[in-house]
XYZ file of C-alpha atoms in Angstrom:
314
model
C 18.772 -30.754 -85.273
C 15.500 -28.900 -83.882
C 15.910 -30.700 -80.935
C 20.032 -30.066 -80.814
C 18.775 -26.245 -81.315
C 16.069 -26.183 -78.516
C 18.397 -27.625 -76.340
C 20.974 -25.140 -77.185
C 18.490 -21.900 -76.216
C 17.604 -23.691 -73.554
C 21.155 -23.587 -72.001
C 21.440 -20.019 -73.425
C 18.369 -19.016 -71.649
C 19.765 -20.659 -68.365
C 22.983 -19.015 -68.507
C 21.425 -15.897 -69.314
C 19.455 -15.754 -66.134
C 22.346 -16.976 -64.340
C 24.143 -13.824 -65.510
C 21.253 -11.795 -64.514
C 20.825 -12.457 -60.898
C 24.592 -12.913 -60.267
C 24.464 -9.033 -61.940
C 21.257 -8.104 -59.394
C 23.407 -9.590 -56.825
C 26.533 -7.542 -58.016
C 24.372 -4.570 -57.831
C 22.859 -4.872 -54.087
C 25.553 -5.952 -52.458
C 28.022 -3.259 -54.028
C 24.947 -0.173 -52.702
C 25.815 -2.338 -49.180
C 29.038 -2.076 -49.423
C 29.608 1.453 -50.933
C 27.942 2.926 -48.245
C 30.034 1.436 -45.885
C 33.261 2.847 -46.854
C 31.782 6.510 -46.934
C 34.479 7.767 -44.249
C 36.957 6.396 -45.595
C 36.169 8.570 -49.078
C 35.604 11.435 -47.145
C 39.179 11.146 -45.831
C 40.880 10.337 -49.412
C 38.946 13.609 -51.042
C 40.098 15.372 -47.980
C 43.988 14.282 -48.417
C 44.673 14.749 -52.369
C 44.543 18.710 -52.536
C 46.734 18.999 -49.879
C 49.261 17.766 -53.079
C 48.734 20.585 -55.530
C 48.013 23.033 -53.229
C 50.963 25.919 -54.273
C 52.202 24.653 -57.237
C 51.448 25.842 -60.546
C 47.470 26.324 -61.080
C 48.294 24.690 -64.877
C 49.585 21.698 -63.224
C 46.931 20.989 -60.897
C 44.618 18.903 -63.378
C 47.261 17.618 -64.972
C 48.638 15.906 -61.194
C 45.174 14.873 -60.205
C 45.173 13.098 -63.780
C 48.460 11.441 -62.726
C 47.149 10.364 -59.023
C 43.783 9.161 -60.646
C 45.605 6.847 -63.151
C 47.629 5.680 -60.138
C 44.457 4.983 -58.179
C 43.272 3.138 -60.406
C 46.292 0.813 -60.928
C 46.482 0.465 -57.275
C 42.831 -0.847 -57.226
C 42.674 -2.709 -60.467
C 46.504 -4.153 -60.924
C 47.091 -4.565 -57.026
C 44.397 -4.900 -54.776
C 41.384 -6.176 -56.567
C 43.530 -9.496 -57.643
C 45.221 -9.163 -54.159
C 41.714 -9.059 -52.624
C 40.287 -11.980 -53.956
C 43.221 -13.798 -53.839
C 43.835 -13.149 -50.295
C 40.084 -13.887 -49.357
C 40.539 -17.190 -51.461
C 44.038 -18.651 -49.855
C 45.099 -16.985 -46.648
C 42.458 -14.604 -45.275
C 44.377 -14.286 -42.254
C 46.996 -12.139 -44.071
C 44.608 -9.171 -44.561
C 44.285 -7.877 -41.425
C 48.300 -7.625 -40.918
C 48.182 -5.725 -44.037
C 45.513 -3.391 -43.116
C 47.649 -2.878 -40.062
C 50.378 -2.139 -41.261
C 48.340 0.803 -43.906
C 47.332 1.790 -40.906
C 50.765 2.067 -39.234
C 51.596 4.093 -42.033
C 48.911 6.648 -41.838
C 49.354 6.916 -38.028
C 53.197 7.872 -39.361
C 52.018 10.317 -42.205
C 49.724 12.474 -39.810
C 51.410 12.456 -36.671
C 54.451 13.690 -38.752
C 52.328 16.941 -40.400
C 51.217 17.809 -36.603
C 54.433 17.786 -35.415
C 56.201 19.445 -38.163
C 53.114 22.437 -37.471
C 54.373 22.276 -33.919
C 57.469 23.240 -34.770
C 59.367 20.257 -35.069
C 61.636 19.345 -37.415
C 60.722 19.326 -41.375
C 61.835 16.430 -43.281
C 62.266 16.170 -47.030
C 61.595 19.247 -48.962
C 58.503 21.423 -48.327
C 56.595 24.076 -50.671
C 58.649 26.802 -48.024
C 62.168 25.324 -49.563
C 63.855 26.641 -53.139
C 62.271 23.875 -55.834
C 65.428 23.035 -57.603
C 63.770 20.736 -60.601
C 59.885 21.281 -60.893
C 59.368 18.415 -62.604
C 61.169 15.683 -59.792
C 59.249 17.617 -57.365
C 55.701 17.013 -58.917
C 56.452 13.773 -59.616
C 57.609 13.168 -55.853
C 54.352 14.640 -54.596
C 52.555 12.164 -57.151
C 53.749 9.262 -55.838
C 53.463 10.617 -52.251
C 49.697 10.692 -53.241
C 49.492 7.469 -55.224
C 51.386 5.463 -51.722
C 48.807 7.082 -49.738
C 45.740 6.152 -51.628
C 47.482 2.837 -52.259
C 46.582 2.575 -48.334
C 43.036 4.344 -48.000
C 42.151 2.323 -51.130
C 43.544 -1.150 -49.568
C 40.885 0.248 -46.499
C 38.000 0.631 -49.261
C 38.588 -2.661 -50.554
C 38.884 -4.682 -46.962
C 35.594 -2.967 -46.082
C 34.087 -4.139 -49.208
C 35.688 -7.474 -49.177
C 34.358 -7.560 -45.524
C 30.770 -6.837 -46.557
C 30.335 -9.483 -49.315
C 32.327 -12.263 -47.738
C 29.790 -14.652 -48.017
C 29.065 -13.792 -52.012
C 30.008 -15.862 -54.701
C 33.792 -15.089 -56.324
C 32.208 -13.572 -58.923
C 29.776 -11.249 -57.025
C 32.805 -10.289 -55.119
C 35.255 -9.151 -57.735
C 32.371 -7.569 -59.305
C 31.393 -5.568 -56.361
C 35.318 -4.494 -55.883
C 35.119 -2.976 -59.252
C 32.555 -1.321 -59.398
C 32.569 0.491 -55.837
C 36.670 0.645 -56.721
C 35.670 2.691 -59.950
C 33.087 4.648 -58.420
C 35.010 5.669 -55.749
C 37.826 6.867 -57.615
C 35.727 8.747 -59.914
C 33.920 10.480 -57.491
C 36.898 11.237 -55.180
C 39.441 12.553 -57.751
C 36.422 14.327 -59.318
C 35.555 16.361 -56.233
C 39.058 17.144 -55.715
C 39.598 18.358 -59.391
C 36.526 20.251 -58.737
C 37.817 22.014 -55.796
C 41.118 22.923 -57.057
C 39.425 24.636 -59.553
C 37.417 26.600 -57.597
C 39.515 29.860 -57.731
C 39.612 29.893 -61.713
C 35.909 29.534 -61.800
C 35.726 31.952 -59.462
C 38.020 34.425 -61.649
C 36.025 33.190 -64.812
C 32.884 34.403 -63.199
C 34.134 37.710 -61.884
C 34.754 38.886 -65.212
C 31.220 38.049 -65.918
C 28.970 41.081 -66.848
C 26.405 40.194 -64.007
C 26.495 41.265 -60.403
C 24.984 37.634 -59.437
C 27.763 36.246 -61.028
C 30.100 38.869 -60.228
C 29.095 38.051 -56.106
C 29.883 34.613 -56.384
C 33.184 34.919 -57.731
C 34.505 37.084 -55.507
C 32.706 35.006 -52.821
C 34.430 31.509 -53.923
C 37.888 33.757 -54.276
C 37.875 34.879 -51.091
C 36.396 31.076 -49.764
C 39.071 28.527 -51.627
C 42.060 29.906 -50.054
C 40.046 28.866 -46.553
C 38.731 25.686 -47.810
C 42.567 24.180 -48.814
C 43.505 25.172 -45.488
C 40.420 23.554 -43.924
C 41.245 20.499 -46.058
C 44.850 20.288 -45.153
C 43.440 20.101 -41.206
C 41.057 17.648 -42.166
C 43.377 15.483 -44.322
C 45.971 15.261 -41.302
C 43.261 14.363 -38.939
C 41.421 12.190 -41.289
C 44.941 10.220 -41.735
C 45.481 10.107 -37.791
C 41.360 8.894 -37.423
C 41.795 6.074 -40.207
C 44.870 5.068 -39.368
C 44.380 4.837 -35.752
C 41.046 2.800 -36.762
C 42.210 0.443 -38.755
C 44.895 -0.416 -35.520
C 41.942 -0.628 -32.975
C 39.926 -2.921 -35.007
C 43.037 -4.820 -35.926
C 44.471 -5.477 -32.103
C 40.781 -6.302 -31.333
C 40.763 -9.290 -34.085
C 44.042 -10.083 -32.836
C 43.021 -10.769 -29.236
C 44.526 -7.517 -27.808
C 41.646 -5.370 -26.376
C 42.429 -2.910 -24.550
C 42.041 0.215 -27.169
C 38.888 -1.336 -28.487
C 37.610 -1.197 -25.002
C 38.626 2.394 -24.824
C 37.588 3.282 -27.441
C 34.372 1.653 -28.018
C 33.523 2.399 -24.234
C 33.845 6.170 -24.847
C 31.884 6.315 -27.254
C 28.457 3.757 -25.316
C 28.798 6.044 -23.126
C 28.567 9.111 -24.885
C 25.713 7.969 -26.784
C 24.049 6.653 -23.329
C 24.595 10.347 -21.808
C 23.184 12.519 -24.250
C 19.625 12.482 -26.663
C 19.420 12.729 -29.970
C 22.704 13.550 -31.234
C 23.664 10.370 -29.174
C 24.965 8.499 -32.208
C 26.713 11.379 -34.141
C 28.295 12.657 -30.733
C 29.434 8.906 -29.863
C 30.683 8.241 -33.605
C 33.052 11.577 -33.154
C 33.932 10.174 -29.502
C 35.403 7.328 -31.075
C 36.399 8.382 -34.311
C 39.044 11.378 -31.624
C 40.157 8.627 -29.788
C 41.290 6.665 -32.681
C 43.005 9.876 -34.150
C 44.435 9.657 -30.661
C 45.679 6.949 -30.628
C 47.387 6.865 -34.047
C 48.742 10.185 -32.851
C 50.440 8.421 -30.564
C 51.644 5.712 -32.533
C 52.614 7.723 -35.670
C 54.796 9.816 -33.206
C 56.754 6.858 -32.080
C 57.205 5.684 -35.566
C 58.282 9.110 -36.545
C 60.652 9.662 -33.953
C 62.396 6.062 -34.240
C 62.283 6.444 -38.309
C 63.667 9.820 -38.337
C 66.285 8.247 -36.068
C 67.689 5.601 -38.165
C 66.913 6.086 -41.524
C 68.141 8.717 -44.010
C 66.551 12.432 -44.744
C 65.824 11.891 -48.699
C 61.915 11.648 -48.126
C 60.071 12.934 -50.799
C 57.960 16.429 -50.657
C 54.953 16.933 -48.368
């Protein structure tokens, strides 16, 4: 029996060192990882107010509640198990799928800048009589869960991308926890930001001049900074999306806009000093936009074409 015991904490003591470097491992490669898919946050942080901006300031938390939940089903019920399951048994599948995100994307900006161009709006818009309140929230919900359903598939093929080589258990541990993290820290910027004008209000009424400066400061800032984010989140859609098609066409043998693009930008960074690789990052991360300008215009124009008008809000 002593010996049956020994034995027994020996084993213990093995596969509780196991656990602890496959966690250490876990924990490095997700800090690789997670700061890898920093552009790709900014851009989802920059996209979700654009979904309560206008409506009713009690609904606002309340909607970014809704989208967070739906993030994380999208990450935890869909593309963590897709993930791994993809990397497993046909790896070869993930980059059509990332292409086709992108595609979408590419659609989704290039049809905000040419609705601001004065083009034609489709589905209903916050300038249009809101019949039911409650279909239309929930339509601008799901328009925000479908589109971080395709920034978060981006997240998790840069992650999956980055730990390739790790163990299947270091890699679905690394997609959860840079999955939760993400989320967290995107939705709770964004609730942050929406907020802005009531703490601004809150701290008006404050019996301090300090206090009474900053509130009228952030008052007069927010409505700025949800316009700033709108333009950002339409870009940021057009950049992404048009990324995610160069890199794909490259892996698929096509070339031509990763030679574009990635030529612009070598020689940006070989013409000027030391902003050389912040001004060539920007000179490829316009062209991209560019080029899903391009493409989301085409898609646009052909969807608008042949399918019906009953799109949900923007």
């Amino acid at each position: 029996m002593p010996g049956g015991l020994v034995a027994l904490l020996d084993d213990v003591s093995v596969i509780a060192r196991t656990a602890a470097a496959s966690v250490d491992d876990i924990t490095v490669a997700a800090s690789r990882a997670g700061s890898k898919t920093a552009g790709v946050v900014i851009d989802d942080a920059a996209v979700t107010p654009s979904y309560v901006t206008g409506l009713d300031p009690s609904r606002e938390l309340p909607i970014i509640g809704k989208i967070t939940v739906g993030s994380l089903k999208n990450k935890f019920l869909i593309l963590l198990p897709g993930a791994l399951l993809l990397s497993w048994f046909l790896p070869q599948a993930i980059i059509f799928i990332l292409m086709m995100g992108g595609a979408y994307l590419s659609y989704e900006g290039a049809e905000k800048v040419m609705e601001k161009l004065g083009g034609k709006k489709h589905g209903k818009t916050l300038e249009d009589q809101i019949v039911d309140p409650v279909k239309f929230e929930e339509q601008r919900v799901n328009g925000a869960i479908r589109t971080d359903l395709i920034l978060s598939a981006e997240i998790m093929a840069i992650i999956l991308s980055e730990v390739a080589d790790e163990s299947f258990i270091v890699r679905a541990g690394v997609l959860a926890i840079v999955g939760l993290a993400v989320t967290l820290f995107v939705y709770g910027a964004v609730a942050v930001i929406v907020k802005l004008d009531d703490i601004g209000y809150h701290m008006v009424e404050k019996n301090s001049a300090f206090a009474e400066s900053i509130g009228r400061f952030l008052l007069k800032s927010v409505p700025l900074l949800l316009v700033a984010l709108s333009f950002i989140g339409t870009i940021a859609m057009l950049w992404v999306g048009g990324g995610i098609i160069v890199h794909g066409t490259h892996e698929l043998g096509f070339d031509l806009f990763y030679d574009i693009a990635h030529g612009a930008e070598y020689a940006v960074k070989s013409a000027t000093g030391a902003l050389s690789g912040f001004l060539g990052w920007v000179t490829y991360a316009a062209i991209s936009a560019i080029i899903g300008l391009v493409l989301g215009a085409i898609l646009a124009v052909v969807i608008h074409k042949f399918m019906p008008e009953d799109r949900e809000a923007h």
